[in-house]
């Protein structure tokens, strides 16, 4: 059987000063899609019994290598969340660059494993693997992002409008 993320990474996101929410990646996939990553991949890729052992090995190695990247991303988001109200221009610049560099590193990791999955599964199913992996990653990212406060000024200046374009309330 395929293993879900080898290490469950957690993010503590404070939605209010007194409320903390804990995210577990394994649980997030199940919460969002109603199935775990293993089930989704098996159904989507239709891994044959002959391919199963080699695929499981490659998948486990990919998830293991992906884990530090994911941990770093979560740490960066956690840092933003804990310090967002006091981030100055220099720190915001640095934090944003770190997040972008994290994304670039993840792209390089995917390229290495695309070559491997291509040999194991063929180009179409390798593409499907990364399509699903990216979809799951983006979906969990969006879920986490929705729990984080929006950058200071944009959040405090946002207003809700009705059909007549009159402000209903400030947020």
Coordinates of N, CA and C in Angstrom, one line a residue:
X1 N 0.8 -1.2 0.0 CA 0.0 0.0 0.0 C 0.9 1.2 0.0
X2 N 0.3 2.3 -0.6 CA 1.1 3.6 -0.6 C 1.0 4.2 0.7
X3 N 2.0 4.9 1.1 CA 2.0 5.7 2.3 C 1.6 7.1 2.0
X4 N 0.8 7.7 2.8 CA 0.6 9.1 2.7 C 1.8 9.8 3.2
X5 N 1.9 11.1 3.3 CA 3.1 11.8 3.7 C 3.8 11.0 4.9
X6 N 5.1 10.8 4.7 CA 5.8 10.0 5.7 C 5.8 10.7 7.1
X7 N 5.8 12.0 7.1 CA 5.8 12.8 8.3 C 4.7 13.8 8.2
X8 N 3.7 13.7 9.1 CA 2.6 14.7 9.1 C 3.1 16.0 9.6
X9 N 3.1 17.0 8.7 CA 3.5 18.3 9.1 C 2.3 19.1 9.7
X10 N 2.6 19.9 10.6 CA 1.5 20.7 11.3 C 1.7 22.2 11.1
X11 N 0.7 22.9 11.1 CA 0.7 24.3 11.1 C -0.3 24.8 12.1
X12 N 0.2 25.7 12.9 CA -0.7 26.3 13.9 C -1.0 27.7 13.3
X13 N -2.3 27.9 13.0 CA -2.7 29.2 12.4 C -3.6 29.9 13.4
X14 N -3.3 31.1 13.8 CA -4.2 31.8 14.7 C -5.2 32.6 13.9
X15 N -6.5 32.2 14.0 CA -7.5 32.9 13.2 C -8.0 34.1 14.0
X16 N -7.8 34.0 15.3 CA -8.1 35.2 16.2 C -7.0 35.1 17.3
X17 N -6.7 36.1 18.0 CA -5.7 36.0 19.0 C -5.8 34.9 20.0
X18 N -7.0 34.4 20.2 CA -7.2 33.4 21.2 C -7.5 32.0 20.6
X19 N -7.7 31.9 19.3 CA -8.1 30.6 18.7 C -7.0 30.1 17.9
X20 N -6.6 28.8 18.1 CA -5.6 28.2 17.3 C -6.2 27.0 16.5
X21 N -5.8 26.8 15.3 CA -6.2 25.7 14.5 C -5.0 24.9 14.1
X22 N -5.1 23.6 14.2 CA -4.0 22.7 13.9 C -4.3 22.0 12.6
X23 N -3.4 22.1 11.6 CA -3.6 21.4 10.3 C -2.7 20.2 10.2
X24 N -3.2 19.1 9.8 CA -2.4 17.9 9.5 C -2.7 17.6 8.1
X25 N -1.6 17.5 7.3 CA -1.7 17.3 5.8 C -2.5 16.1 5.4
X26 N -2.3 15.0 6.1 CA -3.0 13.8 5.8 C -4.5 13.9 6.0
X27 N -4.8 14.6 7.1 CA -6.2 14.8 7.5 C -6.9 15.8 6.5
X28 N -6.1 16.8 6.1 CA -6.6 17.8 5.2 C -7.1 17.2 3.8
X29 N -6.3 16.3 3.3 CA -6.7 15.7 2.0 C -8.0 14.9 2.2
X30 N -8.1 14.2 3.3 CA -9.3 13.4 3.6 C -10.5 14.4 3.8
X31 N -10.2 15.4 4.6 CA -11.3 16.4 4.9 C -11.8 17.1 3.6
X32 N -10.9 17.4 2.7 CA -11.3 18.1 1.5 C -11.9 17.2 0.5
X33 N -11.3 16.0 0.3 CA -11.8 15.1 -0.8 C -12.5 13.9 -0.4
X34 N -12.6 13.6 0.9 CA -13.4 12.5 1.4 C -12.6 11.2 1.2
X35 N -11.4 11.2 0.8 CA -10.5 10.0 0.6 C -9.1 10.4 0.9
X36 N -8.3 9.5 1.3 CA -6.9 9.8 1.5 C -6.1 9.8 0.2
X37 N -4.9 10.3 0.2 CA -4.1 10.4 -1.0 C -3.9 9.1 -1.7
X38 N -3.6 8.1 -0.9 CA -3.4 6.7 -1.4 C -4.6 6.3 -2.2
X39 N -5.8 6.4 -1.7 CA -7.0 6.0 -2.5 C -7.1 6.8 -3.7
X40 N -6.9 8.1 -3.6 CA -7.1 8.9 -4.8 C -6.1 8.6 -5.9
X41 N -4.8 8.3 -5.5 CA -3.8 7.9 -6.5 C -4.1 6.6 -7.2
X42 N -4.5 5.6 -6.3 CA -4.8 4.3 -6.9 C -5.9 4.3 -7.9
X43 N -7.0 5.1 -7.6 CA -8.1 5.2 -8.5 C -7.8 5.9 -9.7
X44 N -7.0 7.0 -9.6 CA -6.7 7.9 -10.7 C -5.7 7.3 -11.7
X45 N -4.7 6.6 -11.1 CA -3.6 6.1 -12.0 C -3.8 4.6 -12.4
X46 N -4.7 3.9 -11.7 CA -4.9 2.5 -12.1 C -3.6 1.7 -12.1
X47 N -2.9 1.7 -11.0 CA -1.6 1.0 -10.8 C -1.8 -0.5 -10.9
X48 N -1.2 -1.1 -11.8 CA -1.3 -2.6 -11.9 C -0.5 -3.3 -10.8
X49 N -0.8 -4.6 -10.5 CA 0.0 -5.3 -9.6 C 1.4 -5.4 -9.9
X50 N 1.7 -5.5 -11.2 CA 3.1 -5.5 -11.7 C 3.9 -4.2 -11.4
X51 N 3.2 -3.1 -11.5 CA 3.8 -1.8 -11.3 C 3.8 -1.4 -9.8
X52 N 3.0 -2.1 -9.0 CA 2.8 -1.6 -7.6 C 4.0 -1.4 -6.8
X53 N 4.9 -2.4 -6.8 CA 6.1 -2.3 -5.9 C 7.0 -1.2 -6.3
X54 N 7.3 -1.0 -7.6 CA 8.2 0.0 -8.1 C 7.6 1.4 -7.9
X55 N 6.3 1.5 -8.1 CA 5.6 2.7 -7.9 C 5.6 3.1 -6.5
X56 N 5.3 2.2 -5.6 CA 5.2 2.5 -4.2 C 6.6 3.0 -3.7
X57 N 7.6 2.4 -4.2 CA 9.0 2.8 -3.8 C 9.3 4.2 -4.2
X58 N 9.0 4.5 -5.5 CA 9.2 5.9 -6.0 C 8.3 6.9 -5.3
X59 N 7.1 6.5 -5.1 CA 6.1 7.4 -4.4 C 6.6 7.7 -3.0
X60 N 7.0 6.7 -2.3 CA 7.5 6.9 -0.9 C 8.7 7.8 -0.9
X61 N 9.7 7.6 -1.8 CA 10.8 8.4 -1.9 C 10.4 9.9 -2.2
X62 N 9.5 10.1 -3.1 CA 9.0 11.4 -3.5 C 8.4 12.1 -2.3
X63 N 7.5 11.4 -1.6 CA 6.9 12.0 -0.4 C 7.9 12.3 0.7
X64 N 8.9 11.4 0.8 CA 10.0 11.7 1.8 C 10.8 12.9 1.5
X65 N 11.1 13.0 0.2 CA 11.9 14.2 -0.2 C 11.0 15.5 -0.2
X66 N 9.7 15.3 -0.4 CA 8.8 16.4 -0.4 C 8.6 16.9 1.0
X67 N 8.7 16.1 2.0 CA 8.4 16.4 3.4 C 9.2 17.7 3.9
X68 N 10.5 17.7 3.7 CA 11.2 19.0 4.2 C 10.7 20.2 3.5
X69 N 10.5 20.1 2.2 CA 9.9 21.3 1.4 C 8.6 21.7 2.1
X70 N 7.7 20.8 2.3 CA 6.4 21.1 2.9 C 6.6 21.6 4.3
X71 N 7.5 21.1 5.1 CA 7.8 21.6 6.4 C 8.2 23.0 6.4
X72 N 9.1 23.3 5.4 CA 9.6 24.7 5.3 C 8.5 25.7 4.9
X73 N 7.7 25.2 3.9 CA 6.5 26.1 3.5 C 5.6 26.4 4.7
X74 N 5.3 25.4 5.5 CA 4.4 25.5 6.6 C 5.1 26.4 7.6
X75 N 6.4 26.3 7.8 CA 7.1 27.1 8.8 C 7.1 28.6 8.3
X76 N 7.2 28.8 7.0 CA 7.2 30.2 6.5 C 5.8 30.8 6.7
X77 N 4.7 30.0 6.4 CA 3.4 30.5 6.6 C 3.1 30.7 8.1
X78 N 3.6 29.8 8.9 CA 3.4 30.0 10.4 C 4.1 31.3 10.8
X79 N 5.3 31.5 10.3 CA 6.1 32.8 10.7 C 5.3 34.0 10.2
X80 N 4.7 33.9 9.0 CA 3.9 35.1 8.5 C 2.7 35.2 9.4
X81 N 2.0 34.2 9.8 CA 0.8 34.2 10.6 C 1.1 34.8 12.0
X82 N 2.2 34.4 12.5 CA 2.5 34.9 13.9 C 3.0 36.3 13.9
X83 N 3.6 36.8 12.8 CA 4.2 38.1 12.8 C 3.6 39.1 11.8
X84 N 2.5 38.7 11.2 CA 1.9 39.5 10.1 C 1.6 40.9 10.5
X85 N 1.2 41.2 11.8 CA 0.8 42.5 12.2 C 2.1 43.4 12.4
X86 N 3.2 42.8 12.5 CA 4.4 43.6 12.8 C 5.5 43.5 11.7
X87 N 5.2 42.9 10.6 CA 6.1 42.7 9.5 C 6.4 44.1 8.8
X88 N 7.7 44.4 8.8 CA 8.0 45.7 8.1 C 8.4 45.3 6.6
X89 N 8.7 46.3 5.8 CA 9.0 46.1 4.4 C 10.1 45.1 4.2
X90 N 11.2 45.3 4.9 CA 12.4 44.4 4.7 C 12.0 42.9 5.0
X91 N 11.3 42.7 6.2 CA 11.0 41.3 6.5 C 9.9 40.7 5.6
X92 N 9.0 41.6 5.1 CA 8.0 41.1 4.2 C 8.7 40.7 2.9
X93 N 9.6 41.5 2.4 CA 10.4 41.2 1.2 C 11.1 39.9 1.4
X94 N 11.8 39.7 2.5 CA 12.6 38.5 2.7 C 11.7 37.3 2.8
X95 N 10.6 37.4 3.5 CA 9.6 36.3 3.7 C 9.0 35.9 2.3
X96 N 8.7 36.9 1.5 CA 8.1 36.6 0.2 C 9.1 35.9 -0.7
X97 N 10.3 36.3 -0.7 CA 11.4 35.7 -1.5 C 11.6 34.2 -1.0
X98 N 11.6 34.0 0.3 CA 11.7 32.6 0.8 C 10.6 31.7 0.3
X99 N 9.4 32.2 0.3 CA 8.2 31.5 -0.2 C 8.3 31.1 -1.7
X100 N 8.8 32.1 -2.5 CA 8.9 31.9 -3.9 C 10.1 30.9 -4.1
X101 N 11.2 31.1 -3.4 CA 12.3 30.1 -3.6 C 11.9 28.7 -3.2
X102 N 11.0 28.6 -2.2 CA 10.5 27.3 -1.7 C 9.7 26.7 -2.9
X103 N 8.9 27.5 -3.6 CA 8.1 27.0 -4.7 C 9.0 26.5 -5.8
X104 N 10.1 27.2 -6.1 CA 11.1 26.8 -7.1 C 11.7 25.5 -6.8
X105 N 12.1 25.3 -5.6 CA 12.7 24.1 -5.1 C 11.8 22.9 -5.3
X106 N 10.5 23.2 -5.0 CA 9.5 22.1 -5.2 C 9.3 21.8 -6.7
X107 N 9.4 22.7 -7.5 CA 9.3 22.5 -9.0 C 10.5 21.6 -9.5
X108 N 11.7 21.9 -8.9 CA 12.8 21.0 -9.3 C 12.7 19.6 -8.8
X109 N 12.2 19.5 -7.6 CA 11.9 18.1 -7.1 C 10.9 17.4 -8.0
X110 N 9.8 18.1 -8.4 CA 8.8 17.4 -9.2 C 9.5 17.0 -10.6
X111 N 10.3 17.9 -11.1 CA 10.9 17.5 -12.4 C 11.8 16.3 -12.3
X112 N 12.5 16.1 -11.2 CA 13.3 14.9 -11.0 C 12.4 13.7 -10.9
X113 N 11.4 13.8 -10.2 CA 10.5 12.6 -10.1 C 9.6 12.4 -11.3
X114 N 9.3 13.5 -12.1 CA 8.6 13.2 -13.3 C 9.3 12.3 -14.2
X115 N 10.7 12.5 -14.3 CA 11.5 11.6 -15.1 C 11.4 10.2 -14.7
X116 N 11.4 10.0 -13.4 CA 11.3 8.7 -12.8 C 9.9 8.0 -13.0
X117 N 8.9 8.8 -12.8 CA 7.5 8.3 -13.0 C 7.2 8.1 -14.4
X118 N 7.8 8.9 -15.3 CA 7.7 8.7 -16.7 C 8.2 7.3 -17.1
X119 N 9.4 6.9 -16.6 CA 9.9 5.6 -16.9 C 9.1 4.5 -16.3
X120 N 8.5 4.7 -15.1 CA 7.7 3.7 -14.5 C 6.3 3.5 -15.1
X121 N 5.6 4.6 -15.4 CA 4.2 4.6 -15.8 C 3.9 5.1 -17.2
X122 N 4.9 5.7 -17.9 CA 4.7 6.3 -19.2 C 4.3 7.8 -19.0
X123 N 4.4 8.5 -20.0 CA 4.2 9.9 -20.0 C 2.8 10.4 -19.5
X124 N 1.8 9.7 -20.0 CA 0.5 10.1 -19.7 C 0.1 9.9 -18.2
X125 N 0.4 8.7 -17.7 CA 0.1 8.5 -16.3 C 1.1 9.3 -15.3
X126 N 2.3 9.5 -15.8 CA 3.2 10.4 -15.0 C 2.7 11.8 -14.9
X127 N 2.2 12.3 -16.0 CA 1.5 13.6 -16.1 C 0.3 13.6 -15.2
X128 N -0.5 12.5 -15.2 CA -1.7 12.5 -14.3 C -1.3 12.4 -12.9
X129 N -0.2 11.7 -12.5 CA 0.3 11.7 -11.2 C 0.6 13.1 -10.7
X130 N 1.3 13.9 -11.5 CA 1.7 15.3 -11.0 C 0.5 16.2 -11.1
X131 N -0.4 15.9 -12.0 CA -1.6 16.7 -12.1 C -2.4 16.6 -10.8
X132 N -2.6 15.3 -10.3 CA -3.3 15.1 -9.1 C -2.5 15.6 -7.9
X133 N -1.1 15.4 -7.9 CA -0.3 15.9 -6.8 C -0.4 17.4 -6.7
X134 N -0.3 18.1 -7.8 CA -0.5 19.5 -7.8 C -1.8 20.0 -7.4
X135 N -2.9 19.3 -7.8 CA -4.2 19.6 -7.4 C -4.4 19.5 -5.9
X136 N -3.9 18.4 -5.3 CA -4.0 18.2 -3.9 C -3.2 19.2 -3.1
X137 N -2.0 19.5 -3.7 CA -1.1 20.5 -3.0 C -1.8 21.9 -3.1
X138 N -2.4 22.3 -4.2 CA -3.0 23.6 -4.3 C -4.3 23.7 -3.5
X139 N -5.0 22.6 -3.4 CA -6.2 22.6 -2.6 C -5.9 22.7 -1.1
X140 N -4.9 22.0 -0.6 CA -4.6 22.1 0.8 C -3.9 23.5 1.1
X141 N -3.2 24.0 0.1 CA -2.6 25.3 0.3 C -3.7 26.4 0.4
X142 N -4.7 26.3 -0.5 CA -5.8 27.2 -0.4 C -6.6 27.1 0.9
X143 N -6.8 25.9 1.4 CA -7.5 25.6 2.6 C -6.7 26.3 3.8
X144 N -5.4 26.1 3.8 CA -4.6 26.7 4.8 C -4.6 28.3 4.7
X145 N -4.4 28.7 3.4 CA -4.4 30.2 3.2 C -5.7 30.9 3.6
X146 N -6.8 30.2 3.5 CA -8.0 30.8 3.9 C -8.1 30.9 5.4
X147 N -7.3 30.2 6.2 CA -7.3 30.2 7.6 C -6.3 31.3 8.1
X148 N -5.5 31.9 7.2 CA -4.5 32.9 7.6 C -5.1 34.3 7.4
X149 N -4.6 35.2 8.2 CA -5.1 36.6 8.0 C -4.5 37.1 6.7
X150 N -5.3 38.0 6.1 CA -4.8 38.6 4.8 C -3.8 39.7 5.2
X151 N -2.9 40.1 4.3 CA -1.9 41.1 4.6 C -2.6 42.4 5.1
X152 N -2.0 42.9 6.2 CA -2.6 44.0 7.0 C -3.5 45.0 6.3
X153 N -3.0 45.9 5.5 CA -3.8 47.0 5.0 C -4.9 46.5 4.1
X154 N -4.7 45.5 3.3 CA -5.7 45.0 2.4 C -6.9 44.5 3.2
X155 N -6.6 43.8 4.3 CA -7.7 43.2 5.1 C -8.5 44.3 5.8
X156 N -7.8 45.3 6.4 CA -8.5 46.3 7.2 C -9.2 47.3 6.3
X157 N -8.8 47.5 5.0 CA -9.5 48.4 4.1 C -10.6 47.8 3.3
X158 N -10.7 46.4 3.4 CA -11.7 45.8 2.6 C -13.1 46.1 3.1
X159 N -14.0 46.3 2.1 CA -15.4 46.6 2.5 C -16.3 45.7 1.7
X160 N -17.5 45.4 2.2 CA -18.5 44.5 1.6 C -19.5 45.5 0.9
X161 N -19.8 45.3 -0.3 CA -20.7 46.2 -1.0 C -22.0 45.4 -1.4
X162 N -23.1 46.1 -1.4 CA -24.4 45.5 -1.9 C -24.5 45.9 -3.4
X163 N -25.7 45.6 -3.9 CA -25.9 45.8 -5.3 C -25.9 47.3 -5.7
X164 N -26.1 48.2 -4.8 CA -26.1 49.6 -5.1 C -24.7 50.2 -4.9
X165 N -23.7 49.3 -4.7 CA -22.3 49.7 -4.4 C -22.1 50.6 -3.2
X166 N -23.0 50.4 -2.2 CA -22.9 51.2 -1.0 C -22.2 50.2 0.0
X167 N -21.3 50.7 0.8 CA -20.7 49.8 1.8 C -21.7 49.3 2.8
X168 N -21.7 48.0 3.0 CA -22.6 47.4 4.0 C -21.9 47.4 5.4
X169 N -20.6 47.0 5.3 CA -19.8 47.0 6.6 C -18.4 46.9 6.2
X170 N -17.6 47.3 7.2 CA -16.1 47.2 7.0 C -15.7 45.9 7.7
X171 N -14.7 45.4 7.2 CA -14.2 44.1 7.8 C -13.1 44.4 8.8

